[in-house]
mmCIF file of N, CA and C in Angstrom:
data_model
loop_
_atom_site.group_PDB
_atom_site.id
_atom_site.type_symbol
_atom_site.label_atom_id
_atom_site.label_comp_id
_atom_site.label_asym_id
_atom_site.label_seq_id
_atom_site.Cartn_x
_atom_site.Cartn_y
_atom_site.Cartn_z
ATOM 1 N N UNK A 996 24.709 29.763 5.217
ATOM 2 C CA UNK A 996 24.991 28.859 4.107
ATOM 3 C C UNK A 996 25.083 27.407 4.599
ATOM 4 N N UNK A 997 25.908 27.037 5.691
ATOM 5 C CA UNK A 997 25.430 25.918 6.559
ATOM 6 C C UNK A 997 24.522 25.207 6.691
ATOM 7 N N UNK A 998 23.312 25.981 7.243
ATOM 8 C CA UNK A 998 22.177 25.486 7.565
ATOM 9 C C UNK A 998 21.525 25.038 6.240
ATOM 10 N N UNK A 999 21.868 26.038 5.152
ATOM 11 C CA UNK A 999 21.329 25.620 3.927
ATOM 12 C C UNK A 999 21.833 24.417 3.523
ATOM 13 N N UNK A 1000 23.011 23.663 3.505
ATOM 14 C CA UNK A 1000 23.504 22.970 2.876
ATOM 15 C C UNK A 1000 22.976 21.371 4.034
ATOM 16 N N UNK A 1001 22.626 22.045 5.224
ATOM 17 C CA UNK A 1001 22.572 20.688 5.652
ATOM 18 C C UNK A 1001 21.368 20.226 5.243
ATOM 19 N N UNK A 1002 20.256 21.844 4.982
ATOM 20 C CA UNK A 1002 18.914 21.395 4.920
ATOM 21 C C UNK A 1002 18.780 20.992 3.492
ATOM 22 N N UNK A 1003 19.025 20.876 2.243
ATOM 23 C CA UNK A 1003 19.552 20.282 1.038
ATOM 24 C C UNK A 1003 19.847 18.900 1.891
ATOM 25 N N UNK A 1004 20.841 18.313 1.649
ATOM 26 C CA UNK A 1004 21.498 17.484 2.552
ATOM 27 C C UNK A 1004 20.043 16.468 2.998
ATOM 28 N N UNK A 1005 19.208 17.237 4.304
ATOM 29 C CA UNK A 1005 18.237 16.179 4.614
ATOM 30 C C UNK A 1005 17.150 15.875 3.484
ATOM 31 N N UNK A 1006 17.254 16.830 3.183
ATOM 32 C CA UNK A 1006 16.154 16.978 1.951
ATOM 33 C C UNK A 1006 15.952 15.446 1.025
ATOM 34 N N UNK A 1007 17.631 15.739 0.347
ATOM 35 C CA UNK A 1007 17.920 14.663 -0.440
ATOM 36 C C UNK A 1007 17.657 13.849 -0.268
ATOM 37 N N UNK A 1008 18.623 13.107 1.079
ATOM 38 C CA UNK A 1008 18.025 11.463 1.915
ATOM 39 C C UNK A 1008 16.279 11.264 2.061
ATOM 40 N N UNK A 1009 15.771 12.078 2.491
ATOM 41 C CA UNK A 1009 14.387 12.403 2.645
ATOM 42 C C UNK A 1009 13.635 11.595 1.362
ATOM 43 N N UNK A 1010 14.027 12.573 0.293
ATOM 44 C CA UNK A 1010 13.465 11.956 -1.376
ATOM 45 C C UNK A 1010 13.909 10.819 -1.798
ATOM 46 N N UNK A 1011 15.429 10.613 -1.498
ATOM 47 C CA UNK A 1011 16.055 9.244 -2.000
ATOM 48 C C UNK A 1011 15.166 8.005 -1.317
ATOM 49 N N UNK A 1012 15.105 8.098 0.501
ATOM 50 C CA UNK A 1012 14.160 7.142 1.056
ATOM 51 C C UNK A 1012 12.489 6.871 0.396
ATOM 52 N N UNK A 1013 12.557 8.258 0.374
ATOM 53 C CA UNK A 1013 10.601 8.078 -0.205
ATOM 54 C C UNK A 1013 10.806 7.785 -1.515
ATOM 55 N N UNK A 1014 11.719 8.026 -3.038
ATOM 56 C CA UNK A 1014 11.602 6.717 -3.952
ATOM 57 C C UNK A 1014 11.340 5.399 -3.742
ATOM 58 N N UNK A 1015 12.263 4.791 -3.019
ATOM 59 C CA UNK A 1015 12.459 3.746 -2.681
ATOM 60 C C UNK A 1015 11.722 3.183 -1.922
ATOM 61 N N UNK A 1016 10.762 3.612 -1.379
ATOM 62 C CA UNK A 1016 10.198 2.825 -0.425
ATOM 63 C C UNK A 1016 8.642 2.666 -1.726
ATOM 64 N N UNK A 1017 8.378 4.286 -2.353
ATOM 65 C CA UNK A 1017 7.033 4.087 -3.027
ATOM 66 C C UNK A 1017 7.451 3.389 -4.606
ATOM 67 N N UNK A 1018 8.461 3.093 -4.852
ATOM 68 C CA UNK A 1018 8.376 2.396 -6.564
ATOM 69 C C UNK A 1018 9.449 1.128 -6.205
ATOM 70 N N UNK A 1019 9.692 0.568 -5.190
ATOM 71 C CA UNK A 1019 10.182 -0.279 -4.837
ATOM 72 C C UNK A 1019 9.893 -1.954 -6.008
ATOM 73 N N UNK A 1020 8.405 -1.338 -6.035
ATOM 74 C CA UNK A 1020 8.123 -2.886 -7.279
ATOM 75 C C UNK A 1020 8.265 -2.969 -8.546
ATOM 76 N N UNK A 1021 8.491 -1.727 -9.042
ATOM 77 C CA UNK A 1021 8.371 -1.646 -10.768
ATOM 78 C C UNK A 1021 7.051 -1.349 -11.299
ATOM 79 N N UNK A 1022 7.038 -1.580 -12.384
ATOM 80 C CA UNK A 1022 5.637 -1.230 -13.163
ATOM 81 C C UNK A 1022 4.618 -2.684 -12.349
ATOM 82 N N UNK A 1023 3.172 -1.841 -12.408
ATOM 83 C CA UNK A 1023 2.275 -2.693 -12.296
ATOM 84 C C UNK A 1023 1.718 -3.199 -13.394
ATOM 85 N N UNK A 1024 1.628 -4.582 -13.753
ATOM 86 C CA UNK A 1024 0.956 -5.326 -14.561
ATOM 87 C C UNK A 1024 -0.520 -5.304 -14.360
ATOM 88 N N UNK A 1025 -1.065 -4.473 -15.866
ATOM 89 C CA UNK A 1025 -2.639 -4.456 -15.376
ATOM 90 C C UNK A 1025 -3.366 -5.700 -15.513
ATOM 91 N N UNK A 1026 -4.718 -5.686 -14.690
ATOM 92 C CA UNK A 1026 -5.413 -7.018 -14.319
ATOM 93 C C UNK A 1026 -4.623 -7.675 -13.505
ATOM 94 N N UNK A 1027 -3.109 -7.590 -12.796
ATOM 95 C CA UNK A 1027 -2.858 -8.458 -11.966
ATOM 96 C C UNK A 1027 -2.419 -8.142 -10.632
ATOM 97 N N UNK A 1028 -3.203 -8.686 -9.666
ATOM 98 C CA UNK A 1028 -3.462 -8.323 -7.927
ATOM 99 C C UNK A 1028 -1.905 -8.565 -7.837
ATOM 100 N N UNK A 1029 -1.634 -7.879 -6.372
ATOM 101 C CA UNK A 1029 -0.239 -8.190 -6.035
ATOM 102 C C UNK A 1029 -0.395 -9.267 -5.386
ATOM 103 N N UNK A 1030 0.907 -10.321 -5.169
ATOM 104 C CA UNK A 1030 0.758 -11.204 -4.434
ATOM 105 C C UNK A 1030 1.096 -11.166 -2.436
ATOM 106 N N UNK A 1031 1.146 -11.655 -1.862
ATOM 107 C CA UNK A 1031 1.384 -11.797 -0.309
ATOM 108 C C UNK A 1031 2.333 -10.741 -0.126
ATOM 109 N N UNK A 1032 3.943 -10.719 -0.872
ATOM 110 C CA UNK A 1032 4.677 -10.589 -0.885
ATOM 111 C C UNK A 1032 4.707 -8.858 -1.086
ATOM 112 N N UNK A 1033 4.525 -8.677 -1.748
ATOM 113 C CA UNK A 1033 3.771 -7.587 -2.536
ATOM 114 C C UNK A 1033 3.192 -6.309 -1.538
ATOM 115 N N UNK A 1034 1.800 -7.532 -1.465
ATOM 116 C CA UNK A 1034 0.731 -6.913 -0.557
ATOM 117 C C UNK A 1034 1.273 -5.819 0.892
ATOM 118 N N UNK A 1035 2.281 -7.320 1.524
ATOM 119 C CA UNK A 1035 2.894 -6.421 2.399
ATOM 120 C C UNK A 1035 3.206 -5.446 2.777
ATOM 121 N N UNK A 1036 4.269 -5.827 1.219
ATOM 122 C CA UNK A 1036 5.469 -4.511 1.416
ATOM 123 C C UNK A 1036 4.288 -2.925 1.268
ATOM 124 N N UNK A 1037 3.542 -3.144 0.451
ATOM 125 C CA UNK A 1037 2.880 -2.281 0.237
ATOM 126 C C UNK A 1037 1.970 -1.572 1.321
ATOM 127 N N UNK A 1038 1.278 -2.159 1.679
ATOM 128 C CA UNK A 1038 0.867 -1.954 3.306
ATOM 129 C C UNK A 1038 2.138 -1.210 4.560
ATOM 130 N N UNK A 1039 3.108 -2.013 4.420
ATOM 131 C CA UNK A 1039 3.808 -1.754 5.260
ATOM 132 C C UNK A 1039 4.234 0.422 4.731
ATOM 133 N N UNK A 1040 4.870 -0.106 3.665
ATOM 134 C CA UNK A 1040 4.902 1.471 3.139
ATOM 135 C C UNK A 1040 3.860 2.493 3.695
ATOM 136 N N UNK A 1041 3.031 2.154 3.043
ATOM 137 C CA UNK A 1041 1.368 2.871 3.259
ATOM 138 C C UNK A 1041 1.453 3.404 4.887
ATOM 139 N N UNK A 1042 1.477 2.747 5.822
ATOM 140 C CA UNK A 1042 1.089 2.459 7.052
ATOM 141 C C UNK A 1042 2.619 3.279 8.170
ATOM 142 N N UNK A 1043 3.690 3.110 7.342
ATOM 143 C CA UNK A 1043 5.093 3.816 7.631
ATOM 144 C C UNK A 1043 5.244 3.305 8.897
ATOM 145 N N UNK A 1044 4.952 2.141 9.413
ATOM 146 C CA UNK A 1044 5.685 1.861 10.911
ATOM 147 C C UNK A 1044 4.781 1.956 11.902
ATOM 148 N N UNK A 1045 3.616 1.993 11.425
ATOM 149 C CA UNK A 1045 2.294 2.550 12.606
ATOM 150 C C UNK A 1045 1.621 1.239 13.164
ATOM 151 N N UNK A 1046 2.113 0.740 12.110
ATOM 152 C CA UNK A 1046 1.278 -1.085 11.998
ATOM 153 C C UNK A 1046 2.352 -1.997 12.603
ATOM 154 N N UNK A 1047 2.185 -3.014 12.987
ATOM 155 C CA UNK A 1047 3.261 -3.616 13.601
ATOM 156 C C UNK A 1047 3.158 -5.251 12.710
ATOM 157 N N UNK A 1048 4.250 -5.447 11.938
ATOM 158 C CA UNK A 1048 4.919 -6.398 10.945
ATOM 159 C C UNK A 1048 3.881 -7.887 11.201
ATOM 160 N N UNK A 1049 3.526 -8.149 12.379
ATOM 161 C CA UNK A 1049 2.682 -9.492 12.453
ATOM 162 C C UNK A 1049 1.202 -9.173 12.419
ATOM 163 N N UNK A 1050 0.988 -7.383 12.762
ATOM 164 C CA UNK A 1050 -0.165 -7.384 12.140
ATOM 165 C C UNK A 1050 -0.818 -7.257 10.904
ATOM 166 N N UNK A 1051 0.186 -6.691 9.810
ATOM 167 C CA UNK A 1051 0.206 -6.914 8.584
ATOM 168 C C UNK A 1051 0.055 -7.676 7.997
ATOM 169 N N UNK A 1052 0.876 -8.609 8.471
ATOM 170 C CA UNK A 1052 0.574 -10.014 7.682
ATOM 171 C C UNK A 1052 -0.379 -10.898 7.881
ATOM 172 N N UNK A 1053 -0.877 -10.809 9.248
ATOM 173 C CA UNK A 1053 -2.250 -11.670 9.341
ATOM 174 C C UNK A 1053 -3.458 -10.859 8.305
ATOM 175 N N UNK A 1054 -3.240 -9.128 8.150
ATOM 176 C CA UNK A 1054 -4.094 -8.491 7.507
ATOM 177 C C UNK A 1054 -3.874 -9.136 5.506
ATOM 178 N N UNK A 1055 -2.437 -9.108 5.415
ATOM 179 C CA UNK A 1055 -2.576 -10.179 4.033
ATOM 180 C C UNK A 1055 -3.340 -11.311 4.015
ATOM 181 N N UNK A 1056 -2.754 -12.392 5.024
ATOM 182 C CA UNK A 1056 -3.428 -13.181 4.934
ATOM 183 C C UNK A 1056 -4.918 -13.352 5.099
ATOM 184 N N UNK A 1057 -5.635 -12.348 5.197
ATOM 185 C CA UNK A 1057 -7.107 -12.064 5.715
ATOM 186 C C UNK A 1057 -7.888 -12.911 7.154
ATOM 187 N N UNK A 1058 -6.882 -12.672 8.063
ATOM 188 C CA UNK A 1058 -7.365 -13.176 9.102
ATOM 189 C C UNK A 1058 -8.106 -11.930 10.189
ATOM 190 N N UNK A 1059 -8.567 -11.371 9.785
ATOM 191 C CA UNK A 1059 -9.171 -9.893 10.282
ATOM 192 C C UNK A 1059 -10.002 -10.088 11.425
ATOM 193 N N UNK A 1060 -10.561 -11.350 11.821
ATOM 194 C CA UNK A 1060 -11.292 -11.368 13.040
ATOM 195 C C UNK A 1060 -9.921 -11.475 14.217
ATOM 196 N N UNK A 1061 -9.363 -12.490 13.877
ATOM 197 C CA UNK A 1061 -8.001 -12.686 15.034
ATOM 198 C C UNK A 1061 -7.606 -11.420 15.172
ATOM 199 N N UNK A 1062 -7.377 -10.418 14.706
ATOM 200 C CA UNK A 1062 -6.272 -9.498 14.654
ATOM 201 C C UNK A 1062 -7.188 -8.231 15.401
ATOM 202 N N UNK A 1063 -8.617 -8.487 15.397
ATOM 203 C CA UNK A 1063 -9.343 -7.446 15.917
ATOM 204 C C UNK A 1063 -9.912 -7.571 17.320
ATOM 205 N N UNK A 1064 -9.363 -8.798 17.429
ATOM 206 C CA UNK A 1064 -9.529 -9.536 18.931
ATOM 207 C C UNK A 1064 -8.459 -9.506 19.491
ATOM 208 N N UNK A 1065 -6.996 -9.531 19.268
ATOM 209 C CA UNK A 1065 -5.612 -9.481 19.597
ATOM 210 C C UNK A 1065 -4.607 -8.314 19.686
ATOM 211 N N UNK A 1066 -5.772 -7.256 18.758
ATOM 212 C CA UNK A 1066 -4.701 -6.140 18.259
ATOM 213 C C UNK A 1066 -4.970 -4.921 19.253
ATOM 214 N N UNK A 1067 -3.492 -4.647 19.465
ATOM 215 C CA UNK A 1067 -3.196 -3.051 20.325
ATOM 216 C C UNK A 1067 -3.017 -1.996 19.795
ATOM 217 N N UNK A 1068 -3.527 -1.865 18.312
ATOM 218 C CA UNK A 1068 -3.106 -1.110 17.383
ATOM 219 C C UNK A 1068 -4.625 -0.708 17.202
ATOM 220 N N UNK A 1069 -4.826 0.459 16.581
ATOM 221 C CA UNK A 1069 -5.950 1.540 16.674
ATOM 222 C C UNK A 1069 -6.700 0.381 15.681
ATOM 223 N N UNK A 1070 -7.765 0.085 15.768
ATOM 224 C CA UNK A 1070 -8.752 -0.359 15.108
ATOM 225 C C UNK A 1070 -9.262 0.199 14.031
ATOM 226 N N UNK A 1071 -8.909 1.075 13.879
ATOM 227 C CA UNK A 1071 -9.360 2.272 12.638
ATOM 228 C C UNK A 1071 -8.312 2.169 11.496
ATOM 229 N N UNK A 1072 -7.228 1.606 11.769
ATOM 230 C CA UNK A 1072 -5.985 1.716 10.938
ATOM 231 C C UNK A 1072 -5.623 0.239 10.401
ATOM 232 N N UNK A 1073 -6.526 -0.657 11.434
ATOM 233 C CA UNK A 1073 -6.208 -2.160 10.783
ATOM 234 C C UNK A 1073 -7.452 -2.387 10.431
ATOM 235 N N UNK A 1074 -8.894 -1.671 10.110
ATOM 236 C CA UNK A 1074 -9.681 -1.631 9.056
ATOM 237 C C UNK A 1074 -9.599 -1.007 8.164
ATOM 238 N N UNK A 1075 -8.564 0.189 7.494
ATOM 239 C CA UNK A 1075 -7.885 0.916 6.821
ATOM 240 C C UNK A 1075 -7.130 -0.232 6.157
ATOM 241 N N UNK A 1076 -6.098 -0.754 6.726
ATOM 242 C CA UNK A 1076 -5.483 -1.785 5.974
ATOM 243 C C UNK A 1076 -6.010 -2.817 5.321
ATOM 244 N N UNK A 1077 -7.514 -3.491 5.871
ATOM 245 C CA UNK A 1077 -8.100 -3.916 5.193
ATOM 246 C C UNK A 1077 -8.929 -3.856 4.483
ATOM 247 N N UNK A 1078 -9.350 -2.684 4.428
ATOM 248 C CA UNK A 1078 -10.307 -1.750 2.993
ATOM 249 C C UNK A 1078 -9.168 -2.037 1.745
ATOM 250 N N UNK A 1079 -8.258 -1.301 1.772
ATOM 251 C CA UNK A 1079 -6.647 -1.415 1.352
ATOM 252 C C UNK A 1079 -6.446 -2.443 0.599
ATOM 253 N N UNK A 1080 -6.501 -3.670 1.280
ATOM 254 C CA UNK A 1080 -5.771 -5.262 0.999
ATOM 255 C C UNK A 1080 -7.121 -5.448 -0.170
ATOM 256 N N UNK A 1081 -8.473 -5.094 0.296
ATOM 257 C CA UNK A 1081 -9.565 -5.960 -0.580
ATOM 258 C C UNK A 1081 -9.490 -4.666 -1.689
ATOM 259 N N UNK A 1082 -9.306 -3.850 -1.784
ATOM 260 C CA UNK A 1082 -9.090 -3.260 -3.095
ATOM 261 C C UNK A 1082 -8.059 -2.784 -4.256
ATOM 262 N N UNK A 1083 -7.409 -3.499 -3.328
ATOM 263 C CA UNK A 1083 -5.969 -3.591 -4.219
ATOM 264 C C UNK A 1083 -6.246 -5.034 -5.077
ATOM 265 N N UNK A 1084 -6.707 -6.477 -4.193
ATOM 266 C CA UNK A 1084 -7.182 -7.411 -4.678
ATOM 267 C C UNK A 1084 -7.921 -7.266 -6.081
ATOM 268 N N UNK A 1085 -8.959 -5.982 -6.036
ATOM 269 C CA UNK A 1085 -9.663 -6.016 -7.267
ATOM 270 C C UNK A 1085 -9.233 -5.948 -8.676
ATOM 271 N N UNK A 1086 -7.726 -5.903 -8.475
ATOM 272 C CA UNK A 1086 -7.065 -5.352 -9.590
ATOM 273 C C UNK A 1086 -7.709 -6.016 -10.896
ATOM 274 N N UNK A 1087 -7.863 -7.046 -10.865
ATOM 275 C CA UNK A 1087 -8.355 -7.738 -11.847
ATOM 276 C C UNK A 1087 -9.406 -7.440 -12.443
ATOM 277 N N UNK A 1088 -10.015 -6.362 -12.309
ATOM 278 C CA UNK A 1088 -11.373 -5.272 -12.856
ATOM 279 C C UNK A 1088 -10.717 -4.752 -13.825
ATOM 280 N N UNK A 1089 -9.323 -4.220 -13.463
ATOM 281 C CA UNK A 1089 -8.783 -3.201 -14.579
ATOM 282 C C UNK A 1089 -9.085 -3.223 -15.767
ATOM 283 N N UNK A 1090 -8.510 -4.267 -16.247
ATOM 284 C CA UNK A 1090 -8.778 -4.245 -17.979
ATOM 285 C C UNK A 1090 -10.156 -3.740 -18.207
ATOM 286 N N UNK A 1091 -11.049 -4.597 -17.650
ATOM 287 C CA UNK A 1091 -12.453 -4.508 -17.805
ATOM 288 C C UNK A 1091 -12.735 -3.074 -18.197
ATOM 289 N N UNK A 1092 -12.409 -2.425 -16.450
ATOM 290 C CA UNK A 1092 -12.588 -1.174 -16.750
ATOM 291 C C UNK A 1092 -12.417 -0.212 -17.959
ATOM 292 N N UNK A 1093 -11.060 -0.117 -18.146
ATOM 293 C CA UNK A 1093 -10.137 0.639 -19.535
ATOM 294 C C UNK A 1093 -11.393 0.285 -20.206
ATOM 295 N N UNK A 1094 -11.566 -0.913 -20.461
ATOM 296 C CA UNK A 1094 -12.686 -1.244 -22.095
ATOM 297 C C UNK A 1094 -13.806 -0.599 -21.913
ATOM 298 N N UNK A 1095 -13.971 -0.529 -20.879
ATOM 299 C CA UNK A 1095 -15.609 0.301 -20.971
ATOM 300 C C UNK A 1095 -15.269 1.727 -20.905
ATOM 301 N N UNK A 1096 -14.075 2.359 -20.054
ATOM 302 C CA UNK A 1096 -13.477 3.806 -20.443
ATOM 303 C C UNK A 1096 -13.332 4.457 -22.119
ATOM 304 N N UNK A 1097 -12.710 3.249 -22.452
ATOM 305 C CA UNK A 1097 -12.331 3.403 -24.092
ATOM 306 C C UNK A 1097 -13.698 3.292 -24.917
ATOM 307 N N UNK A 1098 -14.876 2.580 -24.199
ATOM 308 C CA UNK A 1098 -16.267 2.591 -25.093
ATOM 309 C C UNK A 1098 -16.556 3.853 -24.650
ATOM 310 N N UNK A 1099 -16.633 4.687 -23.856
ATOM 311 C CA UNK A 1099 -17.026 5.466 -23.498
ATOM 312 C C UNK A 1099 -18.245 5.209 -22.336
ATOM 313 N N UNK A 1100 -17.936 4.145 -21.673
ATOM 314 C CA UNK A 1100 -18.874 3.620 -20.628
ATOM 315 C C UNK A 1100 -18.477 4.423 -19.265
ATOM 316 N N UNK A 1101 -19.617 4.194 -18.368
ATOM 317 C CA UNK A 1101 -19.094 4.473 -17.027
ATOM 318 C C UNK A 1101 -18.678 3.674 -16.324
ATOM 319 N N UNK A 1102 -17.853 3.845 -15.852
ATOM 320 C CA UNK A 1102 -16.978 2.638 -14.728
ATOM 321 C C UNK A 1102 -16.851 3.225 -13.354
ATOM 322 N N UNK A 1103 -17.642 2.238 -12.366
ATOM 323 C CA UNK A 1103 -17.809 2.041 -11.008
ATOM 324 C C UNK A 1103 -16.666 1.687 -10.326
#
C-alpha cells in the first residue's frame, strides 16, 4: 500500500509539472505568431532541458548560422528547433486556412 501511495504521490507532481509547463500561456489567439517571449518558453518546453537557454534564444532570434558554428549541442535538435520557430511563425495562415476548411477547400 506504500509503494502505492508513493507511486500516486509521483504521479501527481509528474501531471501537476507537465500542466504547467504545456498550458503555461493560455488560449492561443488565432492568426497571431507568438512573440520572442513566447517563442522561448515554448521551445524551451518542447526541447525539456536538452537545449541550452543561450541556444534558444539565438534560435528565436534567428541567428541559425552563429549557433551552427558555435553549438555543442546535436545539430539535429537545433535544426528541429528551427523547423519549430519558422512554423510556429506561420501562424498567421490560420484564419486563412479555417476559411478555405469552412469552403470546403484544401489547405496545405
Amino acid at each position: 500500500e506504500t509503494v502505492f501511495s508513493d507511486y500516486v504521490s509521483r504521479l501527481y507532481t509528474y501531471l501537476l509539472e507537465l500542466e504547467n509547463r504545456l498550458y503555461s500561456e493560455g488560449l492561443h489567439i488565432l492568426g497571431s505568431p507568438p512573440n520572442d517571449e513566447q517563442m522561448h518558453k515554448y521551445l524551451s518546453a518542447y526541447f525539456d532541458g536538452k537545449l541550452d537557454d543561450t541556444i534558444l534564444q539565438s534560435i528565436v532570434e534567428e541567428e541559425d548560422e552563429r549557433i551552427q558554428a558555435s553549438s555543442s549541442s546535436s545539430p539535429e535538435m537545433v535544426s528541429e528547433a528551427a523547423s519549430i520557430r519558422d512554423l510556429l511563425k506561420q501562424n498567421t495562415n490560420e484564419i486563412s486556412s479555417i476559411l478555405k476548411a469552412l469552403d470546403g477547400e484544401y489547405i496545405l
